[in-house]
Coordinates of C-alpha atoms and ligand atoms in Angstrom, one line a residue:
Chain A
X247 CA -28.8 11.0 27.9
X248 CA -26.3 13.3 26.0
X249 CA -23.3 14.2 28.0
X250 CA -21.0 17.5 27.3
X251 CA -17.3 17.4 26.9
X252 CA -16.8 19.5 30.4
X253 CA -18.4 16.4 32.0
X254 CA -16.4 14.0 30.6
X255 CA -13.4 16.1 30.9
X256 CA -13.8 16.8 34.7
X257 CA -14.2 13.0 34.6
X258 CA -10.9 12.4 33.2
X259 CA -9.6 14.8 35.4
X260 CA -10.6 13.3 38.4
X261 CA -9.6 9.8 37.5
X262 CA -13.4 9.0 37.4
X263 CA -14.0 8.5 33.2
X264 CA -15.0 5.0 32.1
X265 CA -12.6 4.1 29.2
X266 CA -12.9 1.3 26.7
X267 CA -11.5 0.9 23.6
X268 CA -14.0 0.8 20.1
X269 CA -13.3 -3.0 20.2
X270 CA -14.3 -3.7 23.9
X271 CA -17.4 -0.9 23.7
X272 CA -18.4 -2.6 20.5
X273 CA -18.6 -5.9 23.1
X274 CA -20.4 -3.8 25.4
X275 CA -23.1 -2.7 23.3
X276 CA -23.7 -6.0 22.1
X277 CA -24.6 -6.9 25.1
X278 CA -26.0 -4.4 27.2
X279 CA -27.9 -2.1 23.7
X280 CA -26.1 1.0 23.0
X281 CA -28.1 3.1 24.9
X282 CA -26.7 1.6 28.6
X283 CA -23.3 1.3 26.9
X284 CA -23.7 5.3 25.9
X285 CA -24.8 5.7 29.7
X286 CA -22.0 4.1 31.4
X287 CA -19.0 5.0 29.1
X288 CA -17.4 8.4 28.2
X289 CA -14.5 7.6 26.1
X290 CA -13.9 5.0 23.4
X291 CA -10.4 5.1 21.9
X292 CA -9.4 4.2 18.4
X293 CA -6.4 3.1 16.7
X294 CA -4.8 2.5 13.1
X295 CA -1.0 1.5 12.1
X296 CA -0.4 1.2 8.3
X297 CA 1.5 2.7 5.7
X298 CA 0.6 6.4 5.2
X299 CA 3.1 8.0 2.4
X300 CA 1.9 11.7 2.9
X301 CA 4.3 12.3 6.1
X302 CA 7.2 13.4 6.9
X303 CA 8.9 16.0 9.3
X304 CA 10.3 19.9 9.9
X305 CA 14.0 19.7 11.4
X306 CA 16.1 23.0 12.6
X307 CA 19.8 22.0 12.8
X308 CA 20.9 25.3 14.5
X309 CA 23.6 27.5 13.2
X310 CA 27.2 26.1 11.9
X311 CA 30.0 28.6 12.1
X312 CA 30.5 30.2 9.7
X313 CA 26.9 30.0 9.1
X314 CA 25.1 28.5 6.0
X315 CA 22.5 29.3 4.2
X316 CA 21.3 25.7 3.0
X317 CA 20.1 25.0 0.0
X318 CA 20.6 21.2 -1.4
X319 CA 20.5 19.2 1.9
X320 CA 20.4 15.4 2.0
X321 CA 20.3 13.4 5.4
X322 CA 22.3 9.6 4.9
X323 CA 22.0 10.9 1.2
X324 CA 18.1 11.4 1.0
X325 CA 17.7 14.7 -0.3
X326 CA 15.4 17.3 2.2
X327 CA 13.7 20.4 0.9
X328 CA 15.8 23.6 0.6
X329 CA 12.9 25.8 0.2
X330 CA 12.5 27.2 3.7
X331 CA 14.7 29.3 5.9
X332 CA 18.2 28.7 6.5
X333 CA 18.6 25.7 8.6
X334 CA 15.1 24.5 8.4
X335 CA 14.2 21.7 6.2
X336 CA 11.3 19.4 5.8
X337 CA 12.2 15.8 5.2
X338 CA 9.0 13.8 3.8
X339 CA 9.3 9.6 4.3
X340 CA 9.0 8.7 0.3
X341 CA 11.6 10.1 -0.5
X342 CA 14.3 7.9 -2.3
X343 CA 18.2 7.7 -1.4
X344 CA 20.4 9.0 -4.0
X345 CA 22.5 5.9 -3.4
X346 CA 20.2 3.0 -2.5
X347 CA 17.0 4.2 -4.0
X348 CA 13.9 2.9 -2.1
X349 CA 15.3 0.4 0.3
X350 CA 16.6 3.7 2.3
X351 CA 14.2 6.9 2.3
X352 CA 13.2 9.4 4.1
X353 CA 11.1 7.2 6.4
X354 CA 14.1 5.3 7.1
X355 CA 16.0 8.8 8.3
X356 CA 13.3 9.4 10.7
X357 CA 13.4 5.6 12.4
X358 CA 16.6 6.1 12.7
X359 CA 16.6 9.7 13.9
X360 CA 14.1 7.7 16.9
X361 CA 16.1 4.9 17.5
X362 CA 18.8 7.6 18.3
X363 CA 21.2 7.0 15.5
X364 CA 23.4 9.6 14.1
X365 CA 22.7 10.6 10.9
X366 CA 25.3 12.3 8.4
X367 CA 23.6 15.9 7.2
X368 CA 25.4 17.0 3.7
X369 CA 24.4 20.4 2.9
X370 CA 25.5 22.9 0.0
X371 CA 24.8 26.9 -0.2
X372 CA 25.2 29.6 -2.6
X373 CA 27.7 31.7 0.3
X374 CA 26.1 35.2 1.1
X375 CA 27.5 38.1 3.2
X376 CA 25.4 37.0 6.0
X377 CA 26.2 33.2 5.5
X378 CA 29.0 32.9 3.8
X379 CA 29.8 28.9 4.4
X380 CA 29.2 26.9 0.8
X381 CA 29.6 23.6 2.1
X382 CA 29.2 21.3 5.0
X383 CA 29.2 17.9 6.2
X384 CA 28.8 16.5 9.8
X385 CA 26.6 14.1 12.0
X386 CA 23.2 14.9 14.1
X387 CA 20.9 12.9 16.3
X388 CA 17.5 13.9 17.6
X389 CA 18.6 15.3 20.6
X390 CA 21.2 17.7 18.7
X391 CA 18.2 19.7 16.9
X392 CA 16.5 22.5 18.1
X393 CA 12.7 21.5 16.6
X394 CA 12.1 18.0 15.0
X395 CA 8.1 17.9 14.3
X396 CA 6.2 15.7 12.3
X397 CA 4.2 17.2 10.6
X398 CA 1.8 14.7 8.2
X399 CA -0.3 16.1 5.3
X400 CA -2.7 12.9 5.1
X401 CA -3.2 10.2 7.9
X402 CA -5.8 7.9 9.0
X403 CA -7.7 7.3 5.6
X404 CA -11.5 7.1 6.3
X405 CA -11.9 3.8 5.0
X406 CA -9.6 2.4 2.3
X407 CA -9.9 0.3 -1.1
X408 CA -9.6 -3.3 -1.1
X409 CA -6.8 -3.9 -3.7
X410 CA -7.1 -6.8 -6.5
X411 CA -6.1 -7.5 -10.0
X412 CA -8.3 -9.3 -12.8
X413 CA -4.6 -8.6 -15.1
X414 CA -2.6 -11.3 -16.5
X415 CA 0.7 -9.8 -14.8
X416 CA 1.6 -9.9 -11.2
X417 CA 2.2 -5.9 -10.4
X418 CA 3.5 -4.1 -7.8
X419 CA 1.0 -1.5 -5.8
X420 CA 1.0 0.6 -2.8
X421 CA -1.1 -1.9 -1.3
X422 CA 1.5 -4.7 -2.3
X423 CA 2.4 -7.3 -5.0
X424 CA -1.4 -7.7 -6.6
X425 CA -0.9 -11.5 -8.0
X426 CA -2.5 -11.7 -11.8
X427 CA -6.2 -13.3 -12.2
X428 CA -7.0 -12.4 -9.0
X429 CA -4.7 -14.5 -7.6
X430 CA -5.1 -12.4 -4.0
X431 CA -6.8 -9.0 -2.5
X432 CA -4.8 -6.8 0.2
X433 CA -6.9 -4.2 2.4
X434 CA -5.7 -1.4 4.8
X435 CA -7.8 -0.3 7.3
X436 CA -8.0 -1.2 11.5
X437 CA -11.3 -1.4 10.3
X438 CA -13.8 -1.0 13.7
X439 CA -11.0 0.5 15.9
X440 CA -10.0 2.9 12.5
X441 CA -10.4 6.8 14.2
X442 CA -12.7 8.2 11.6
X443 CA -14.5 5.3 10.5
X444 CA -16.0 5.6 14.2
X445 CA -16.4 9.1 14.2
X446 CA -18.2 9.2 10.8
X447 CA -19.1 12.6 10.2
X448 CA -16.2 14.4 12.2
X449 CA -18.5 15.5 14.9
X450 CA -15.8 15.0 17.5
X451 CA -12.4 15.1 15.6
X452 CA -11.6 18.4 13.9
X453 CA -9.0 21.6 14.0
X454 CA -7.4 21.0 17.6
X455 CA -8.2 17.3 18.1
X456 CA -5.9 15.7 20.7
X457 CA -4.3 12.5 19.3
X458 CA -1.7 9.7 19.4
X459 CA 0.8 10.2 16.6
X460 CA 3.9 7.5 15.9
X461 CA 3.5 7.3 20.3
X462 CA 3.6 11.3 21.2
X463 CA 0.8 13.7 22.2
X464 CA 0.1 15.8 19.1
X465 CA -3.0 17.2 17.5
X466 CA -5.0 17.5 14.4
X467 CA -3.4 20.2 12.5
X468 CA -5.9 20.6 9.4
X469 CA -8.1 18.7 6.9
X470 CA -6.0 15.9 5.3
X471 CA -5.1 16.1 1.8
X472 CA -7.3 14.8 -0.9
X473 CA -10.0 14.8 2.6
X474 CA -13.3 14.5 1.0
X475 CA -16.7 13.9 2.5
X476 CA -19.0 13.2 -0.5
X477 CA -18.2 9.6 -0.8
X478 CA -20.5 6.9 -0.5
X479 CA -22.5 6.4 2.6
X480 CA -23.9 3.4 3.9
X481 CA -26.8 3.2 6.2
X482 CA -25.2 4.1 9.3
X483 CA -23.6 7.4 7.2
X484 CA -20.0 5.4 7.3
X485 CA -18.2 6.1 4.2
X486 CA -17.7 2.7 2.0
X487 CA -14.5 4.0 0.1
X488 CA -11.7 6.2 1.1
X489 CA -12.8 9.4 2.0
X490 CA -12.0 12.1 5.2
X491 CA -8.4 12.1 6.2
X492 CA -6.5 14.9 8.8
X493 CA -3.2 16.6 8.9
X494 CA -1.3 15.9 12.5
X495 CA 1.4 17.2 14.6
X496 CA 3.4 16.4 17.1
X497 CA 7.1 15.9 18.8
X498 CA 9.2 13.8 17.2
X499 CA 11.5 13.9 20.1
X500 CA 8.2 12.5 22.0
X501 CA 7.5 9.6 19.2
X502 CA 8.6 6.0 19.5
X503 CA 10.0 3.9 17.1
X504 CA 7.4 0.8 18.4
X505 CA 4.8 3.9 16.4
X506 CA 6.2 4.7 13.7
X507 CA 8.2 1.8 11.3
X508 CA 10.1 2.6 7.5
X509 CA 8.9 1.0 4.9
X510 CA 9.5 -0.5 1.4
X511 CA 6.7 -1.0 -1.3
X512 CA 9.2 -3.4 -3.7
X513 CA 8.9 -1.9 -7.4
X514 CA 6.9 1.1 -6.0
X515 CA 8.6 3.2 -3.6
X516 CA 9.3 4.2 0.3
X517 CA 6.7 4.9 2.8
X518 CA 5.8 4.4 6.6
X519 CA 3.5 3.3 9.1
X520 CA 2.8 5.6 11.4
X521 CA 0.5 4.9 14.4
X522 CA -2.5 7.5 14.9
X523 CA -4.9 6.9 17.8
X524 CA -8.1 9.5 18.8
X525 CA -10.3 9.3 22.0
X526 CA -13.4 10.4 21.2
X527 CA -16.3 11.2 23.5
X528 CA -19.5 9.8 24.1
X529 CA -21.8 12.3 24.1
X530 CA -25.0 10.7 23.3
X531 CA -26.0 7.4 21.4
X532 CA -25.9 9.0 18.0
X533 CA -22.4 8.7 18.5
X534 CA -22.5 5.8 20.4
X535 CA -24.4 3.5 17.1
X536 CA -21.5 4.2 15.3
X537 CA -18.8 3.4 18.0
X538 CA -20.5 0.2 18.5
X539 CA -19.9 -1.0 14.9
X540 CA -18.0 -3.7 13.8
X541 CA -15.9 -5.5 11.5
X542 CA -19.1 -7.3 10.0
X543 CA -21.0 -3.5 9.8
X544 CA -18.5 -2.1 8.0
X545 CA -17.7 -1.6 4.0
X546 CA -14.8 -1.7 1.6
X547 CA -15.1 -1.4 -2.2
X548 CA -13.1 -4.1 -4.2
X549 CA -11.0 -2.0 -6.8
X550 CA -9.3 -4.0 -9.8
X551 CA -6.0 -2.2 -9.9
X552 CA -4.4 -4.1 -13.3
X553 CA -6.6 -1.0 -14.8
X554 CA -3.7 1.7 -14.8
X555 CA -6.1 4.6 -15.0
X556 CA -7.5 7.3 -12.4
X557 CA -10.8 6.0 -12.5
X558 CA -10.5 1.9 -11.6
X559 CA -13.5 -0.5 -12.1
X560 CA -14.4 -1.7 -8.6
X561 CA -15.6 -5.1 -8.6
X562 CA -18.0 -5.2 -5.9
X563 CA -18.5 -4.6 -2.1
X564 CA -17.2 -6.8 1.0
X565 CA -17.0 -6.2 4.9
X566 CA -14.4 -6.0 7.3
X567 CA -15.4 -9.0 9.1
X568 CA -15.3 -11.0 5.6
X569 CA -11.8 -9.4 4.4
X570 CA -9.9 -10.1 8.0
X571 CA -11.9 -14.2 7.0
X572 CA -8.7 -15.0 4.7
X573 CA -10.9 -15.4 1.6
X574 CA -13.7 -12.8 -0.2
X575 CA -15.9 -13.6 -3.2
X576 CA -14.8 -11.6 -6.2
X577 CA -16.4 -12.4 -9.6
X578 CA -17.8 -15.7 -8.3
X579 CA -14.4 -16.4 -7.2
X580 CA -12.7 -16.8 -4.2
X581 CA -9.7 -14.5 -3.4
X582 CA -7.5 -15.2 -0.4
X583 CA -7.1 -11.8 1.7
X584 CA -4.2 -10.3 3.3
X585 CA -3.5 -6.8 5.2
X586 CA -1.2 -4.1 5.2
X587 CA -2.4 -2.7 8.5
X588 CA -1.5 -4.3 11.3
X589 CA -4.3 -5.0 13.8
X590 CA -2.0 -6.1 16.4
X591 CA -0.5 -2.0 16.7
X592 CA -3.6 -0.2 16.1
X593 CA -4.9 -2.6 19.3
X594 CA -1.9 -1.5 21.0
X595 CA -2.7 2.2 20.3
X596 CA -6.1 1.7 21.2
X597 CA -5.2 0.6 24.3
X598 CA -2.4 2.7 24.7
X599 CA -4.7 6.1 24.5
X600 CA -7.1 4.3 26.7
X601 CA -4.2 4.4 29.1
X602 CA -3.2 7.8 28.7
X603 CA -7.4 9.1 29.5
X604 CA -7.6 6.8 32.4
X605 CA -4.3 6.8 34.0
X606 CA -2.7 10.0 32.8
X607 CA -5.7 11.7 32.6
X608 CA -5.2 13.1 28.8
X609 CA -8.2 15.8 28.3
X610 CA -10.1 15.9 24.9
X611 CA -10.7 19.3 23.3
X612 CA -13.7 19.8 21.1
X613 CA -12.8 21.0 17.6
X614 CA -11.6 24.4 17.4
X615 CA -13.0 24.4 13.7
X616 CA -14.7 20.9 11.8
X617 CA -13.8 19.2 9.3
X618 CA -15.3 20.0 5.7
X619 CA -18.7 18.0 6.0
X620 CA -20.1 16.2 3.6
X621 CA -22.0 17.9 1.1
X622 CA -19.7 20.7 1.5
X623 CA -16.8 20.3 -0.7
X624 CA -16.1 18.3 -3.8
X625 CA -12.9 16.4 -4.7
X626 CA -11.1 17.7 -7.8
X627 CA -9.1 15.5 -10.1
X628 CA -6.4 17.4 -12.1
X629 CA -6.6 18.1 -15.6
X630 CA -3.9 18.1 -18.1
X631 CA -4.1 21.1 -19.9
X632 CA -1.9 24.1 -21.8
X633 CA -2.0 27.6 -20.3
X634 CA -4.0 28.7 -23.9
X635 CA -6.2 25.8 -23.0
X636 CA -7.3 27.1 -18.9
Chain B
X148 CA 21.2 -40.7 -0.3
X149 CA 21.6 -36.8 -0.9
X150 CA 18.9 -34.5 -1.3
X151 CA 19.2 -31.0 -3.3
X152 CA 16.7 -27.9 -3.8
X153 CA 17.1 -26.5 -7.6
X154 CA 15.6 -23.5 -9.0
X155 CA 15.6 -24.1 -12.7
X156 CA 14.7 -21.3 -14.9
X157 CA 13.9 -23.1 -18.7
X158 CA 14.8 -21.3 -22.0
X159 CA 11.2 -20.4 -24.0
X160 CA 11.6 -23.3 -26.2
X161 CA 12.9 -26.0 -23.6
X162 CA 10.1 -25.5 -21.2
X163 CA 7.6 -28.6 -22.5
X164 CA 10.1 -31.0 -22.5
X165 CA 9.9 -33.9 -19.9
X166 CA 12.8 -33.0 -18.4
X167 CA 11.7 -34.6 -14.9
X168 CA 10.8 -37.5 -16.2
X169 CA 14.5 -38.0 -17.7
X170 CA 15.9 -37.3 -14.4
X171 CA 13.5 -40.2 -13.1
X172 CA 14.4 -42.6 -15.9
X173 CA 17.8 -41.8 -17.0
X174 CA 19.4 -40.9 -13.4
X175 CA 17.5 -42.7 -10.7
X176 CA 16.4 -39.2 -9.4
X177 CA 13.1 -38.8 -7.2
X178 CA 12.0 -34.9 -8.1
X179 CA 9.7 -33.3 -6.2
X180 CA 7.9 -30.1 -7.1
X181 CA 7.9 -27.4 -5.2
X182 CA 6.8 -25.1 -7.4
X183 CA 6.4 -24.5 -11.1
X184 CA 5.4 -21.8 -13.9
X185 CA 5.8 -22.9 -17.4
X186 CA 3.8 -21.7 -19.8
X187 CA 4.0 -22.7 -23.3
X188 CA 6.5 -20.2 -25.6
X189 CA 7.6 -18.4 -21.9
X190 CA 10.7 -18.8 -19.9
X191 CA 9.8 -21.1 -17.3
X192 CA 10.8 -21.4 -13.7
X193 CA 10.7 -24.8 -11.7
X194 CA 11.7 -25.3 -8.0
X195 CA 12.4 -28.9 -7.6
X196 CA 13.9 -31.0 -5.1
X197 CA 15.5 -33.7 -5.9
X198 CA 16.7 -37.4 -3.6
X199 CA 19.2 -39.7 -4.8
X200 CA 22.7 -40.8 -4.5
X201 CA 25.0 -37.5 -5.0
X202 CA 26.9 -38.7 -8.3
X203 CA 23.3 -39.4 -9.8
X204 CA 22.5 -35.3 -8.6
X205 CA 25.3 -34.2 -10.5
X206 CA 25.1 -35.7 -13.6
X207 CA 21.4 -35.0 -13.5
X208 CA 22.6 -31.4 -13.3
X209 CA 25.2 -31.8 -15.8
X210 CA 22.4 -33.3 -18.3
X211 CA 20.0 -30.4 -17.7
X212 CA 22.5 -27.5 -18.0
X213 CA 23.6 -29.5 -21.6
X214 CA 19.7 -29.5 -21.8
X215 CA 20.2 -25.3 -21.9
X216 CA 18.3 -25.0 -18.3
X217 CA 20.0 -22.6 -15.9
X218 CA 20.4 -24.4 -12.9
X219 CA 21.0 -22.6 -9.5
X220 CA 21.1 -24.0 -5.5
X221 CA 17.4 -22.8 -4.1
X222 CA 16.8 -21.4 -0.9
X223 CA 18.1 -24.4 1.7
X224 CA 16.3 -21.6 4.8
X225 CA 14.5 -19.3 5.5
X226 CA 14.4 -16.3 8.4
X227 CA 12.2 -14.1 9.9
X228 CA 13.6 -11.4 11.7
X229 CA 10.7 -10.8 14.9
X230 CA 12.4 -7.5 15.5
X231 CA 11.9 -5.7 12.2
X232 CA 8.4 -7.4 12.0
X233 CA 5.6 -5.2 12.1
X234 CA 3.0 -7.9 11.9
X235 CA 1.4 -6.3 8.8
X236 CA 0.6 -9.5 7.1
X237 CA 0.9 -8.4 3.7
X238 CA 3.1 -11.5 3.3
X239 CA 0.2 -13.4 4.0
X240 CA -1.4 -12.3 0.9
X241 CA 1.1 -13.8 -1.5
X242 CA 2.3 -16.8 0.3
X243 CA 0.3 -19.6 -1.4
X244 CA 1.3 -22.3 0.4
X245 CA -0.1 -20.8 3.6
X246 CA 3.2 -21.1 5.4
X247 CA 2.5 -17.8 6.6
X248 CA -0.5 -17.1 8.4
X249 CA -2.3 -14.7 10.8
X250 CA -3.8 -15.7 14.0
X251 CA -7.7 -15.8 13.6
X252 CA -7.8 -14.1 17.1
X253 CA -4.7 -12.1 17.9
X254 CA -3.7 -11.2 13.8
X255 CA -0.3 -12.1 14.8
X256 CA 1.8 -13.5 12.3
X257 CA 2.2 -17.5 12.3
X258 CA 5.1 -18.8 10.4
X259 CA 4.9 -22.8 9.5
X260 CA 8.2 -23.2 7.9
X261 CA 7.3 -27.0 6.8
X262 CA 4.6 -25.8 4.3
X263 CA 7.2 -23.3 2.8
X264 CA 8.4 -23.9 -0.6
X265 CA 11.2 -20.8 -0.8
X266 CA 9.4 -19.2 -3.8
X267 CA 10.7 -15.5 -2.5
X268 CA 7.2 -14.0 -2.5
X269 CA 7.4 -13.0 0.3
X270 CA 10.6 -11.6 0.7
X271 CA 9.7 -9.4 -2.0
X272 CA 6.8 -8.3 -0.5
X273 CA 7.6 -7.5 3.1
X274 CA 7.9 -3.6 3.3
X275 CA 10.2 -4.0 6.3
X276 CA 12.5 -6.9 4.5
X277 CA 12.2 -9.0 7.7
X278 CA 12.4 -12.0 5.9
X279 CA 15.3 -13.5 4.1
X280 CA 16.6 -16.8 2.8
X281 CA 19.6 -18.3 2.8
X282 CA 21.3 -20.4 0.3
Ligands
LIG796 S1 9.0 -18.3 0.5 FE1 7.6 -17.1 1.7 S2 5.8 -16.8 0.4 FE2 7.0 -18.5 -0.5 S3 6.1 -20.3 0.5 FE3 7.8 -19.7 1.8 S4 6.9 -18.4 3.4 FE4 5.4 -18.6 1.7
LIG797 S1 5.1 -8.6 5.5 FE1 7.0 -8.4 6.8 S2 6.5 -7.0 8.4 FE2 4.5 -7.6 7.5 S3 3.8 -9.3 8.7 FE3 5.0 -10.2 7.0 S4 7.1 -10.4 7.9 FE4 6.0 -9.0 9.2

C-alpha cells in the first residue's frame, strides 16, 4: 500500500501523521512485519551528532563608517575568508587560531557566536575611493549581523570507517588517538537512526530536503562533497563504507548550541559536531525494509589507519550492533570499541524532529532534484602531476 | 602512614633496574602500580603509588632522583566537566582501565573514578577537553 507525499503531508497538516522515530519503527516492525508497520506509519525520523569538519558559515557584518572593503578578517583571531564581497566572509570550523592553534577554531567562534558571546572582528583593507577605511577592530554577537548561515559542504556521512591501528605507535586521527597493536577501534556513525543509512538510495532526501541542522529548520542545499554512490552494497543495497553525504543550510540565528558543540582532535586539528536530523516518508515497504534495520543489519569496514596512505588495508567487516558491544574481533583479536558519535544527541534529534512533524506540523518536500545515484558518478582521487604532465 | 602518587619517567638505560624493589627493601615503601611502559633501551614511564611513613617517601624520592629518574607528583583527581560533555565516548576507547564507560542502554557516559589510574588518556583525547586532573 504505497502512500504519496500529499497524503502524508495533509496528514501532518492536520495533526493526524503517525510519527516514530527509526529506533522505535525498527521496534515496530519487529513485531508487527514491515508491511503493517508501512501501513500504520508515515514518518520515521532520523538523527546523527558527530564531528563533521566540512562546515562552517557565511556572516554579513554590515557597513562600518567609513566603510571597508575587507580583506584579511579574523574573528577571536581565527582567520575568515576575504574572498567574497565587502563585509561578507565565510568562516569554516577547522580553522586554527593564530594564537592558540587548535584548542580555539573556527568551530569554537560559531559556539560562541550561539551561546551569545561577543566576539572581537579584526579586519584589514587595501582603502579604495569607495571604501576608504584600512583598518578595524570592534566586537559582534549574532544578533548584530545582518545574515549568519551555515552553510556545510559535507554532513551526515553514509556510513563511516571503523578506525584501528595494527602500527607500533599510538597516533592521533580524526577518529581519535588509535592506540598501537590494535590496542582499540573508534567508529562514527548513529548507525540505525543515521539519515541516509535509512534512506539508502536517496529516494526521499535530495535538492530541497527539509532537515534538522545544529537545532534550526534548514534544507539540503546540494550533493555533499566527496558524495559517492558506487560503494559497496550489502544485501539490502546499504552502503558498507562511507559513501553519499549532502550539503545543508540553515539559520544560525535559529541553531542551538545543545546541536552544534566545537571540537578538538589533539595532534590533528579543530572540528565540530553538528546535529542533522531528516524525516523521511513512508511511502511503501521498499522503504519501509530499510527503515526497519538495525544496529545488527548494518555494516562498517574495519580500516587499519597506522598505513599513512590514500588507499588503507581494511581488516575486515563488523556490524553496528557488534561495534556499539564494547569489543569486535579484528585479526583473531579482540579490540575494545569506542564512539565519536554520540547516540545519546542523535536520539535527542530523532526525537526532536519527530516533535516538530507531529506537534508543529513540519511538512516534507520531495526532492526538487536527487542525489547522484549509484552507478551514476565515480569518485576521483587527485593526482599529483606537472602542467607538461596533464 | 602517608601515601603519595609518582609519575616517574626512567632515563633509556635506567629503565630495567629494580628500582621498586629497592624502595621495598631499602625504605620500607609498599609501591603500587598503577601503570607502567618500559621497554628495554626506551624512556620509560611508571605511575606508582607509594604507602609508608613520610620521611621513608622522601628519601625514597631522594634515592630515585640520585637514581637519574625524573620524579614528579601524579594526578591526586580527576574532573569531568557534565556541561562541556557531549557524551561522545571517544574517551571510552582509550581508557583501559574501564573507568569510563557507556551505558549498555542509554550510551551515556559512566564515570567510575575508583578504577581510574590518572594515565591522561583521556584528557588528551576528549575533543571537548571536559576532563581534567588536578595535581
Ligand atoms: S585518566 Fe582517564 S583514561 Fe586514564 S584511567 Fe583515568 S579515566 Fe581512564
Ligand atoms: S570524550 Fe569528552 S565529550 Fe566525549 S564522552 Fe568523553 S568526556 Fe564526554
Amino acid at each position: 500500500m504505497a502512500k504519496s507525499w500529499e497524503e502524508i503531508n495533509a496528514r501532518i497538516a492536520s495533526g493526524d501523521a503517525v510519527v516514530l522515530t527509526a529506533e522505535e519503527f525498527a521496534g515496530l516492525a519487529a513485531e508487527d512485519g514491515v508491511k503493517a508497520a508501512a501501513k500504520k506509519v508515515d514518518v520515521v525520523t532520523t538523527g546523527t551528532f558527530g564531528p563533521m569538519c566540512s562546515s562552517g558559515v557565511f556572516l554579513n557584518f554590515g557597513h562600518s563608517d567609513p566603510p571597508i572593503k575587507m580583506q584579511t578578517i579574523t574573528l577571536n583571531d581565527v582567520p575568515a575568508s576575504g574572498g567574497l564581497a565587502a563585509v561578507d566572509t565565510y568562516l569554516g570550523v577547522t580553522e586554527p587560531s593564530l594564537v592558540k592553534g587548535i584548542e580555539y577554531g573556527g568551530a569554537h567562534v560559531i559556539e560562541d557566536l550561539l551561546r551569545g558571546r561577543a566576539v572581537r572582528l579584526k579586519s584589514t583593507g587595501p582603502g579604495t575611493d569607495c571604501y576608504p577605511r584600512t583598518e578595524i577592530d570592534t566586537w559582534v554577537r549574532l544578533e548584530d549581523l545582518n545574515q549568519a548561515y551555515f552553510f556545510n559542504p559535507r554532513n551526515a556521512y553514509q556510513n563511516y570507517a571503523v578506525a584501528a591501528n595494527t602500527g607500533d605507535q599510538l597516533i592521533y586521527t580524526y577518529l581519535g588517538p588509535l592506540l598501537p597493536r590494535l590496542g582499540n577501534a573508534t567508529f562514527c556513525s548513529a548507525g540505525a537512526l543515521s539519515p541516509l543509512l535509512n534512506d539508502p538510495t536517496y529516494r526521499t532526501i535530495g535538492v530541497g530536503t527539509r532537515c534538522f541542522v545544529a537545532g534550526a529548520a534548514g534544507y539540503v542545499a546540494w550533493e555533499g562533497t566527496q558524495h559517492n554512490p558506487n560503494q559497496n552494497r550489502d544485501e539490502n543495497g546499504v552502503p558498507t563504507a562511507p559513501s553519499g553525504t549532502i550539503a545543508v543550510m540553515a539559520d544560525l540565528k535559529k541553531a542551538s548550541p545543545e546541536f552544534f558543540s566545537a571540537a578538538t582532535f589533539t595532534n590533528y586539528g579543530v572540528s565540530s559536531f553538528v546535529g542533522i536530523g531528516i524525516p523521511i516518508p513512508v511511502l511503501d515497504e521498499d522503504i519501509a525494509a530499510t527503515l526497519a534495520l538495525t544496529d545488527a543489519d548494518l555494516t562498517a569496514t574495519v580500516i587499519d589507519y597506522g598505513v599513512a596512505r590514500r588507499s588503507r588495508p581494511a581488516l575486515g567487516q563488523v556490524t553496528y550492533a557488534q561495534l556499539r558491544s564494547g569489543s569486535i574481533e579484528i585479526e583473531g583479536k579482540t579490540v575494545p570499541t569506542g564512539p565519536i558519535s554520540s547516540l545519546p544527541t542523535a536520539r535527542k534529534v530523532a526525537a526532536e524532529v519527530k516533535r516538530w512533524v507531529a506537534e508543529e506540523r513540519f511538512t516534507l518536500a520531495p526532492p526538487l532534484e536527487q542525489l547522484p545515484q549509484p552507478g551514476t558518478q565515480a569518485f576521483k582521487p587527485l593526482e599529483i602531476r606537472s602542467e607538461e604532465a596533464i | 602512614m602517608a601515601r603519595r602518587r609518582l609519575d616517574l619517567t626512567f632515563p633509556p638505560r635506567q629503565a630495567t633496574k629494580p628500582i621498586t624493589y629497592h624502595l621495598v627493601k631499602d625504605f620500607d615503601l609498599t609501591p603500587n602500580i598503577l601503570r607502567a611502559q618500559i621497554q628495554p633501551g626506551q624512556e620509560g614511564r611508571m605511575l606508582v603509588e607509594v604507602v609508608g611513613p613520610r620521611e621513608a617517601i622522601d628519601a625514597g624520592v631522594a634515592f630515585l632522583e640520585k637514581e637519574g629518574v625524573d620524579v614528579h607528583p601524579a594526578a591526586s583527581d580527576i574532573c569531568l566537566d557534565e556541561d562541556e560533555c557531549v557524551t561522545c565516548g571517544l574517551c571510552t576507547a582509550v581508557c583501559k582501565p574501564g573507568a569510563l564507560t557507556l551505558d549498555s542502554e542509554s550510551k551515556a557516559l559512566v564515570f567510575d573514578k575508583d578504577k581510574c589510574v590518572y594515565c591522561e588518556a583521556c584528557v588528551v583525547a576528549c575533543p571537548r577537553r571536559a576532563i581534567t586532573l588536578t595535581f
